[in-house]
Amino acid sequence: MPGASQPVGRRERNKQLKLDRITAAAHELFAERGIDEVTTQQIADKADIGTGTLFLYAKTKGELLLLVQNSLYAEALERGRADAENIPETLDAVMAIVRPVVECNRTQVDNGRVYLREMVFGDPAEPHHHEALTITGQTEQAVTAVLRRDARVSEADAATTARVVSAVMFLAMAASVNVAASVDEILRDIREQIAVLLRR
Amino acid sequence: MPGASQPVGRRERNKQLKLDRITAAAHELFAERGIDEVTTQQIADKADIGTGTLFLYAKTKGELLLLVQNSLYAEALERGRADAENIPETLDAVMAIVRPVVECNRTQVDNGRVYLREMVFGDPAEPHHHEALTITGQTEQAVTAVLRRDARVSEADAATTARVVSAVMFLAMAASVNVAASVDEILRDIREQIAVLLRR
DNA sequence: AATTTATTCTGACTGAACTCAGTTATGAGT
DNA sequence: ACTCATAACTGAGTTCAGTCAGAATAAATT
């Protein structure tokens, strides 16, 4: 019997099943109505678990959003990373990484903004929060990698520049000034700032 | 009789008095315990008004924090602006503007972070929120003015660069990674990023 | 001065996130 | 199979920000 080396009891299986149900329920409701129009009670009901149980799997409602969205951002990053490889010009390559992230973020504006809010102000000790930060870190690394190909950017500055890019992205997506802005408008906004950053 | 041109009735006077009491109460309690350890009920009690009245003067608890702290940030900006005037080196001059703001923000870490959170994610239609954004705008203008003195920075780029500086400041102060960081550590962090931004 | 109108105040109430003491299910030991 | 210990679950209960229908007060009008 394959896999018998790791004895996985009913406990583990049930836990995984519940987590799956919670993730599915939260994902669906958040996508449909936006996080602010959904109560934790509704998620618990849809996942067919008790109220208290929900909070065993995610300490806060915000964590629940991170749980649901992290994988989407990870995919977006992967797409951007691939796109960037074939683009020689530095600014264009950086923007190739940025674009899918912004698109992902703007699928639902409210959810996107809450996601960012949780990332910066949430509790880093929580697992889903930590994963979100990891994705941001990987995004910065991808940008760093692109910058290293550019002779104008000193090796030492690449990582710092990537952090700045990250900060610019964050504010462009999060700022209430931009709540009504389209993906392209936000991308233009970000591009302008990164252009100045790279101009030397 | 001077001032009779603007008839100020009991209504107006009472309103001002109440606003003053609310501001004082909130200021004191927030400073003492931090915003998260204070309930709106306690503020109302201390200001000697009803619960509902509080929310006539500030729509949310967050707005209350903005109401209380805006003037402090405005003062910090003024100090920085003055300091920057006598500093010829661009990076140092920018940091002279940054420093008092960071100091102000770090007087009480939790309050400082919530202030930033409200600024980015709060409702821009609210008056105190709007004022906070104005102060940020003025900070960016002060940075812009300093940058314009630098021949390396093109006139057209100055304002954009100032926005980037603003984004860097925001994240350095807000990020949970830095909750335990000292003012000097945060300043070093910001300086490093701005240095790269200005290196050309 | 009395009456009407408009504004401001109020605290009991609501809604929703999150908790916790008690219950139930699982697996280990005998 | 039975017992015990531990982990997982539960929903009534708590807390607190924010609301709202009605009371109170100030101004305007007669």
Coordinates of C-alpha atoms (C1' of nucleotides) in Angstrom, one line a residue:
Chain A
M1 CA 0.0 0.0 0.0
P2 CA 1.6 3.3 -1.1
G3 CA 1.9 6.1 1.4
A4 CA 1.5 3.9 4.4
S5 CA 4.8 5.1 5.6
Q6 CA 3.0 8.2 6.8
P7 CA 0.1 7.1 8.9
V8 CA -2.6 9.7 8.4
G9 CA -5.5 9.2 10.8
R10 CA -9.1 10.2 10.7
R11 CA -8.1 13.3 12.7
E12 CA -5.8 14.7 10.1
R13 CA -8.1 13.8 7.3
N14 CA -11.1 15.5 8.9
K15 CA -9.1 18.6 9.7
Q16 CA -8.0 18.9 6.1
L17 CA -11.5 18.3 4.9
K18 CA -12.8 21.1 7.1
L19 CA -10.1 23.5 6.0
D20 CA -11.0 22.7 2.4
R21 CA -14.6 23.5 3.1
I22 CA -13.8 26.7 4.9
T23 CA -11.5 27.8 2.1
A24 CA -14.1 27.1 -0.5
A25 CA -16.9 28.8 1.4
A26 CA -14.9 31.9 2.1
H27 CA -13.5 32.1 -1.4
E28 CA -16.9 31.9 -2.9
L29 CA -18.6 34.4 -0.6
F30 CA -15.7 36.9 -0.7
A31 CA -15.6 36.8 -4.5
E32 CA -19.3 37.2 -4.8
R33 CA -20.0 39.9 -2.3
G34 CA -16.7 41.3 -1.1
I35 CA -15.3 40.8 2.3
D36 CA -17.2 43.6 4.0
E37 CA -20.5 42.2 2.9
V38 CA -19.9 38.7 4.3
T39 CA -20.2 37.7 8.0
T40 CA -18.0 35.1 9.6
Q41 CA -21.3 33.4 10.6
Q42 CA -22.3 33.0 6.9
I43 CA -18.9 31.5 6.1
A44 CA -19.2 29.1 9.0
D45 CA -22.8 28.1 7.9
K46 CA -21.7 27.6 4.3
A47 CA -18.8 25.5 5.4
D48 CA -21.1 23.6 7.8
I49 CA -19.1 24.1 10.9
G50 CA -19.6 25.9 14.2
T51 CA -18.8 29.6 14.7
G52 CA -16.0 28.9 17.0
T53 CA -14.5 26.3 14.7
L54 CA -13.9 28.9 12.0
F55 CA -11.5 30.7 14.3
L56 CA -9.4 27.6 14.9
Y57 CA -8.5 27.7 11.3
A58 CA -8.0 31.4 10.9
K59 CA -7.6 33.7 13.9
T60 CA -9.4 36.6 12.3
K61 CA -11.6 37.4 9.4
G62 CA -8.6 39.1 7.8
E63 CA -6.6 36.0 8.1
L64 CA -9.3 34.2 6.3
L65 CA -8.9 36.5 3.3
L66 CA -5.2 35.9 3.3
L67 CA -5.9 32.2 3.4
V68 CA -8.1 32.5 0.4
Q69 CA -6.1 34.9 -1.7
N70 CA -2.5 33.9 -1.1
S71 CA -2.4 31.3 -3.8
L72 CA -3.9 33.7 -6.3
Y73 CA -1.1 36.1 -5.7
A74 CA 1.5 33.4 -5.9
E75 CA 0.2 32.4 -9.3
A76 CA 0.2 36.0 -10.4
L77 CA 3.8 36.3 -9.4
E78 CA 4.8 33.2 -11.3
R79 CA 3.1 34.6 -14.4
G80 CA 4.9 37.9 -14.1
R81 CA 8.3 36.2 -13.4
A82 CA 7.9 34.2 -16.6
D83 CA 6.8 37.2 -18.7
A84 CA 9.7 39.3 -17.5
E85 CA 12.3 36.8 -18.7
N86 CA 11.8 37.6 -22.3
I87 CA 11.9 41.4 -21.9
P88 CA 15.3 43.0 -22.2
E89 CA 14.4 46.6 -21.2
T90 CA 14.6 46.9 -17.4
L91 CA 11.5 49.1 -16.8
D92 CA 9.4 47.0 -19.1
A93 CA 10.6 43.8 -17.4
V94 CA 9.8 45.2 -13.9
M95 CA 6.4 46.2 -15.1
A96 CA 5.8 42.7 -16.5
I97 CA 6.2 41.5 -12.9
V98 CA 4.0 44.2 -11.5
R99 CA 1.1 43.8 -14.0
P100 CA -0.3 40.4 -13.0
V101 CA -0.1 41.4 -9.3
V102 CA -2.1 44.5 -9.9
E103 CA -4.6 42.6 -12.0
C104 CA -4.9 40.0 -9.2
N105 CA -5.3 42.8 -6.6
R106 CA -8.0 44.5 -8.6
T107 CA -10.2 41.5 -9.4
Q108 CA -12.3 42.9 -6.5
V109 CA -11.2 46.2 -5.2
D110 CA -12.4 45.9 -1.6
N111 CA -10.8 42.5 -1.2
G112 CA -7.6 43.7 -2.8
R113 CA -7.3 46.6 -0.4
V114 CA -8.1 44.6 2.7
Y115 CA -5.5 42.1 1.6
L116 CA -2.9 44.8 1.5
R117 CA -4.1 46.2 4.8
E118 CA -3.8 42.8 6.5
M119 CA -0.4 42.3 5.1
V120 CA 1.0 45.6 6.6
F121 CA -1.0 45.8 9.8
G122 CA -2.0 42.2 10.5
D123 CA -0.2 39.9 12.9
P124 CA 3.0 38.5 11.4
A125 CA 2.8 35.5 13.7
E126 CA -0.2 34.1 11.9
P127 CA 0.6 31.5 9.3
H128 CA -1.4 32.9 6.4
H129 CA -0.1 36.4 7.1
H130 CA 3.4 35.0 7.1
E131 CA 2.8 33.3 3.8
A132 CA 1.6 36.6 2.3
L133 CA 4.8 38.3 3.4
T134 CA 6.8 35.5 1.8
I135 CA 5.0 36.2 -1.5
T136 CA 5.9 39.8 -1.2
G137 CA 9.5 38.9 -0.5
Q138 CA 9.5 36.7 -3.6
T139 CA 8.1 39.5 -5.6
E140 CA 10.9 41.7 -4.4
Q141 CA 13.4 39.0 -5.3
A142 CA 12.0 38.7 -8.8
V143 CA 12.4 42.5 -9.2
T144 CA 15.9 42.3 -7.8
A145 CA 16.8 39.6 -10.3
V146 CA 15.6 41.8 -13.2
L147 CA 17.5 44.8 -11.9
R148 CA 20.7 42.8 -11.6
R149 CA 20.6 42.3 -15.4
D150 CA 20.9 46.1 -15.8
A151 CA 24.4 47.5 -15.8
R152 CA 23.1 50.9 -14.6
V153 CA 22.0 49.4 -11.3
S154 CA 24.8 48.5 -9.0
E155 CA 24.7 45.1 -7.5
A156 CA 24.4 46.5 -4.0
D157 CA 21.4 48.7 -4.9
A158 CA 19.3 46.1 -6.6
A159 CA 17.6 44.7 -3.5
T160 CA 17.0 48.2 -2.0
T161 CA 15.6 49.4 -5.2
A162 CA 13.2 46.4 -5.3
R163 CA 12.0 47.4 -1.8
V164 CA 11.2 50.8 -3.1
V165 CA 9.3 49.3 -6.0
S166 CA 7.4 47.2 -3.5
A167 CA 6.5 50.3 -1.5
V168 CA 5.3 52.2 -4.6
M169 CA 3.2 49.2 -5.7
F170 CA 1.6 49.0 -2.3
L171 CA 0.6 52.6 -2.0
A172 CA -0.7 52.8 -5.6
M173 CA -3.0 49.8 -5.0
A174 CA -4.0 50.7 -1.5
A175 CA -4.5 54.4 -1.6
S176 CA -8.1 55.5 -1.3
V177 CA -7.3 58.1 -4.0
N178 CA -7.1 55.2 -6.4
V179 CA -10.2 53.2 -5.4
A180 CA -11.9 54.0 -8.6
A181 CA -8.9 53.7 -10.8
S182 CA -8.6 51.1 -13.5
V183 CA -5.8 48.5 -13.7
D184 CA -4.1 50.5 -16.5
E185 CA -4.3 53.7 -14.6
I186 CA -2.7 52.2 -11.6
L187 CA 0.0 50.6 -13.8
R188 CA 0.7 54.0 -15.4
D189 CA 1.0 55.5 -12.0
I190 CA 3.4 52.9 -10.8
R191 CA 5.4 53.0 -14.0
E192 CA 5.9 56.7 -13.8
Q193 CA 7.4 56.3 -10.3
I194 CA 9.6 53.4 -11.2
A195 CA 10.8 55.2 -14.3
V196 CA 12.1 58.0 -12.1
L197 CA 13.7 55.5 -9.8
L198 CA 15.6 53.9 -12.7
R199 CA 16.5 57.1 -14.5
R200 CA 20.2 57.5 -14.1
Chain B
M1 CA -18.4 95.8 20.4
P2 CA -15.8 93.9 18.4
G3 CA -16.7 90.6 16.7
A4 CA -20.4 91.4 16.8
S5 CA -20.3 91.1 13.0
Q6 CA -20.3 87.4 13.4
P7 CA -23.0 86.5 15.8
V8 CA -22.0 83.3 17.6
G9 CA -24.9 81.8 19.5
R10 CA -25.0 79.5 22.4
R11 CA -25.3 76.6 19.9
E12 CA -21.9 77.3 18.3
R13 CA -20.2 77.9 21.6
N14 CA -21.5 74.7 23.1
K15 CA -20.5 72.7 20.1
Q16 CA -16.9 74.1 20.3
L17 CA -16.8 73.4 24.0
K18 CA -17.8 69.8 23.4
L19 CA -15.4 69.3 20.6
D20 CA -12.7 70.6 22.9
R21 CA -13.7 68.3 25.7
I22 CA -13.8 65.3 23.3
T23 CA -10.4 66.2 21.8
A24 CA -8.8 66.5 25.3
A25 CA -10.4 63.3 26.5
A26 CA -9.4 61.3 23.5
H27 CA -5.9 62.8 23.4
E28 CA -5.2 61.9 27.0
L29 CA -6.6 58.4 26.9
F30 CA -4.9 57.5 23.6
A31 CA -1.6 58.8 24.8
E32 CA -1.9 57.0 28.1
R33 CA -3.0 53.6 27.0
G34 CA -2.9 53.4 23.2
I35 CA -5.9 53.5 21.0
D36 CA -6.6 49.7 21.1
E37 CA -6.9 49.8 24.9
V38 CA -9.4 52.6 25.0
T39 CA -13.1 52.2 24.3
T40 CA -15.3 55.0 22.7
Q41 CA -17.4 54.7 25.8
Q42 CA -14.6 55.7 28.1
I43 CA -13.8 58.7 25.9
A44 CA -17.5 59.7 25.9
D45 CA -17.6 59.4 29.7
K46 CA -14.4 61.4 30.2
A47 CA -15.7 64.1 27.9
D48 CA -19.0 63.9 29.8
I49 CA -21.2 63.4 26.7
G50 CA -23.5 60.6 25.5
T51 CA -22.2 57.8 23.4
G52 CA -24.0 58.9 20.4
T53 CA -22.8 62.4 20.6
L54 CA -19.2 61.3 20.2
F55 CA -20.0 60.0 16.7
L56 CA -21.4 63.4 15.7
Y57 CA -18.0 64.8 16.1
A58 CA -16.0 61.9 14.5
K59 CA -17.7 59.2 12.5
T60 CA -15.4 56.5 13.6
K61 CA -12.9 55.7 16.3
G62 CA -10.2 56.1 13.7
E63 CA -11.3 59.5 12.8
L64 CA -11.0 60.4 16.5
L65 CA -7.4 59.5 16.4
L66 CA -6.8 61.6 13.3
L67 CA -8.6 64.5 15.0
V68 CA -6.3 64.2 17.9
Q69 CA -3.0 63.7 16.1
N70 CA -3.2 65.8 13.0
S71 CA -2.0 68.9 14.7
L72 CA 1.0 67.1 16.1
Y73 CA 2.0 65.9 12.6
A74 CA 1.5 69.4 11.2
E75 CA 3.9 70.8 13.9
A76 CA 6.4 68.0 13.1
L77 CA 6.3 69.0 9.4
E78 CA 6.9 72.6 10.3
R79 CA 9.9 71.8 12.3
G80 CA 11.3 69.6 9.6
R81 CA 10.7 72.2 6.9
A82 CA 12.6 74.7 9.0
D83 CA 15.5 72.4 9.7
A84 CA 15.9 71.4 6.0
E85 CA 16.4 75.0 4.9
N86 CA 19.9 75.2 6.4
I87 CA 21.1 71.9 5.0
P88 CA 22.8 72.1 1.6
E89 CA 23.2 68.3 0.9
T90 CA 20.0 67.0 -0.7
L91 CA 19.8 63.6 1.1
D92 CA 20.4 65.2 4.5
A93 CA 17.9 67.9 3.8
V94 CA 15.2 65.3 2.9
M95 CA 16.0 63.4 6.0
A96 CA 15.7 66.6 8.1
I97 CA 12.1 66.7 6.9
V98 CA 11.6 63.0 7.5
R99 CA 13.0 62.9 11.0
P100 CA 10.4 64.8 13.0
V101 CA 7.6 63.0 11.3
V102 CA 9.0 59.6 12.2
E103 CA 9.6 60.9 15.8
C104 CA 6.0 62.1 16.0
N105 CA 4.8 58.8 14.6
R106 CA 6.8 56.8 17.1
T107 CA 5.7 58.6 20.2
Q108 CA 3.3 55.7 20.7
V109 CA 3.9 52.9 18.2
D110 CA 0.3 51.6 18.1
N111 CA -1.2 55.0 17.7
G112 CA 1.3 55.8 15.0
R113 CA 0.5 52.7 13.0
V114 CA -3.2 53.1 13.3
Y115 CA -2.8 56.7 12.2
L116 CA -1.1 55.5 9.0
R117 CA -3.7 52.8 8.5
E118 CA -6.5 55.3 8.7
M119 CA -4.8 57.6 6.3
V120 CA -4.5 55.0 3.6
F121 CA -7.7 53.0 4.3
G122 CA -10.0 55.4 5.9
D123 CA -12.8 57.4 4.3
P124 CA -11.4 60.4 2.5
A125 CA -14.7 62.2 2.7
E126 CA -14.3 62.6 6.5
P127 CA -12.9 66.0 7.5
H128 CA -10.1 64.8 9.8
H129 CA -9.0 62.2 7.2
H130 CA -8.9 64.8 4.6
E131 CA -6.8 67.0 6.8
A132 CA -4.4 64.2 7.3
L133 CA -4.0 63.8 3.6
T134 CA -3.4 67.5 3.3
I135 CA -0.5 67.2 5.7
T136 CA 0.9 64.3 3.7
G137 CA 0.6 66.4 0.6
Q138 CA 2.4 69.3 2.3
T139 CA 5.2 66.9 3.3
E140 CA 5.6 65.8 -0.2
Q141 CA 5.7 69.5 -1.3
A142 CA 8.4 70.2 1.2
V143 CA 10.4 67.3 -0.1
T144 CA 9.7 68.5 -3.7
A145 CA 11.0 71.9 -2.8
V146 CA 14.3 70.5 -1.4
L147 CA 14.7 68.3 -4.5
R148 CA 14.3 71.3 -6.8
R149 CA 17.4 72.8 -5.3
D150 CA 19.4 69.8 -6.6
A151 CA 20.7 70.1 -10.1
R152 CA 20.8 66.3 -10.5
V153 CA 17.0 66.0 -10.1
S154 CA 15.1 67.3 -13.1
E155 CA 12.4 69.7 -12.4
A156 CA 9.8 67.3 -13.8
D157 CA 10.9 64.4 -11.6
A158 CA 10.9 66.3 -8.3
A159 CA 7.3 65.8 -7.5
T160 CA 7.3 62.1 -8.5
T161 CA 10.4 61.5 -6.5
A162 CA 8.7 63.1 -3.5
R163 CA 5.8 60.7 -3.9
V164 CA 8.2 57.8 -3.8
V165 CA 9.8 59.2 -0.7
S166 CA 6.4 59.3 0.9
A167 CA 5.7 55.7 0.0
V168 CA 9.0 54.6 1.5
M169 CA 8.3 56.5 4.7
F170 CA 4.9 55.1 5.0
L171 CA 6.0 51.5 4.7
A172 CA 9.0 51.9 7.0
M173 CA 6.8 53.3 9.7
A174 CA 3.8 51.0 9.2
A175 CA 5.3 47.6 8.5
S176 CA 4.9 45.1 11.3
V177 CA 8.5 44.1 10.7
N178 CA 9.5 47.4 12.2
V179 CA 7.1 47.5 15.2
A180 CA 10.0 47.1 17.6
A181 CA 12.4 49.3 15.7
S182 CA 13.8 52.5 17.2
V183 CA 13.3 55.9 15.6
D184 CA 17.0 55.8 14.5
E185 CA 16.7 52.3 13.0
I186 CA 13.7 53.4 11.0
L187 CA 15.5 56.6 9.9
R188 CA 18.5 54.5 8.7
D189 CA 16.1 52.2 6.8
I190 CA 14.4 55.2 5.1
R191 CA 17.7 56.9 4.4
E192 CA 19.1 53.9 2.7
Q193 CA 16.2 53.7 0.3
I194 CA 16.2 57.4 -0.4
A195 CA 19.9 57.3 -1.0
V196 CA 19.4 54.8 -3.8
L197 CA 16.6 56.9 -5.1
L198 CA 18.9 60.0 -5.4
R199 CA 22.0 58.2 -6.6
R200 CA 22.5 59.3 -10.1
Chain C
dA1 C1' -44.7 85.0 26.1
dA2 C1' -46.1 81.4 23.6
dT3 C1' -45.6 78.5 19.8
dT4 C1' -43.4 76.5 16.1
dT5 C1' -39.3 74.9 13.8
dA6 C1' -34.6 73.3 13.5
dT7 C1' -30.7 71.5 15.6
dT8 C1' -28.2 68.9 18.8
dC9 C1' -28.0 65.4 22.1
dT10 C1' -28.8 60.9 24.2
dG11 C1' -28.5 56.0 25.7
dA12 C1' -30.9 51.8 24.8
dC13 C1' -30.2 48.9 21.0
dT14 C1' -28.1 46.3 17.0
dG15 C1' -24.8 43.6 14.6
dA16 C1' -20.8 41.3 14.1
dA17 C1' -16.2 39.5 15.4
dC18 C1' -14.3 36.8 18.5
dT19 C1' -14.1 33.8 23.2
dC20 C1' -14.5 30.1 26.3
dA21 C1' -16.4 26.5 29.2
dG22 C1' -18.4 22.5 28.3
dT23 C1' -19.0 18.6 24.9
dT24 C1' -17.7 15.2 21.6
dA25 C1' -14.6 12.5 18.8
dT26 C1' -10.1 10.2 18.3
dG27 C1' -6.5 7.4 19.3
dA28 C1' -3.3 5.1 22.8
dG29 C1' -2.6 2.1 26.5
dT30 C1' -4.1 -2.2 28.9
Chain D
dA1 C1' -13.5 -4.2 24.3
dC2 C1' -12.9 -0.7 27.9
dT3 C1' -10.7 3.4 29.9
dC4 C1' -8.3 7.4 29.8
dA5 C1' -6.0 11.4 27.8
dT6 C1' -5.8 14.6 24.4
dA7 C1' -7.3 17.1 20.6
dA8 C1' -11.0 19.2 18.1
dC9 C1' -15.5 21.1 18.0
dT10 C1' -19.4 24.0 19.4
dG11 C1' -22.8 27.8 20.1
dA12 C1' -24.3 30.7 23.8
dG13 C1' -22.1 34.6 25.6
dT14 C1' -19.1 38.9 25.7
dT15 C1' -17.5 43.1 24.0
dC16 C1' -17.5 47.1 21.5
dA17 C1' -18.1 50.2 17.6
dG18 C1' -21.6 52.4 15.7
dT19 C1' -27.1 53.6 15.0
dC20 C1' -31.5 55.6 15.6
dA21 C1' -35.9 57.1 17.4
dG22 C1' -37.2 60.1 20.5
dA23 C1' -36.0 63.9 24.2
dA24 C1' -34.0 68.2 25.0
dT25 C1' -32.5 72.6 23.8
dA26 C1' -31.9 76.7 21.0
dA27 C1' -33.5 79.8 17.6
dA28 C1' -37.2 81.8 14.8
dT29 C1' -41.8 83.5 14.4
dT30 C1' -46.1 85.3 15.9

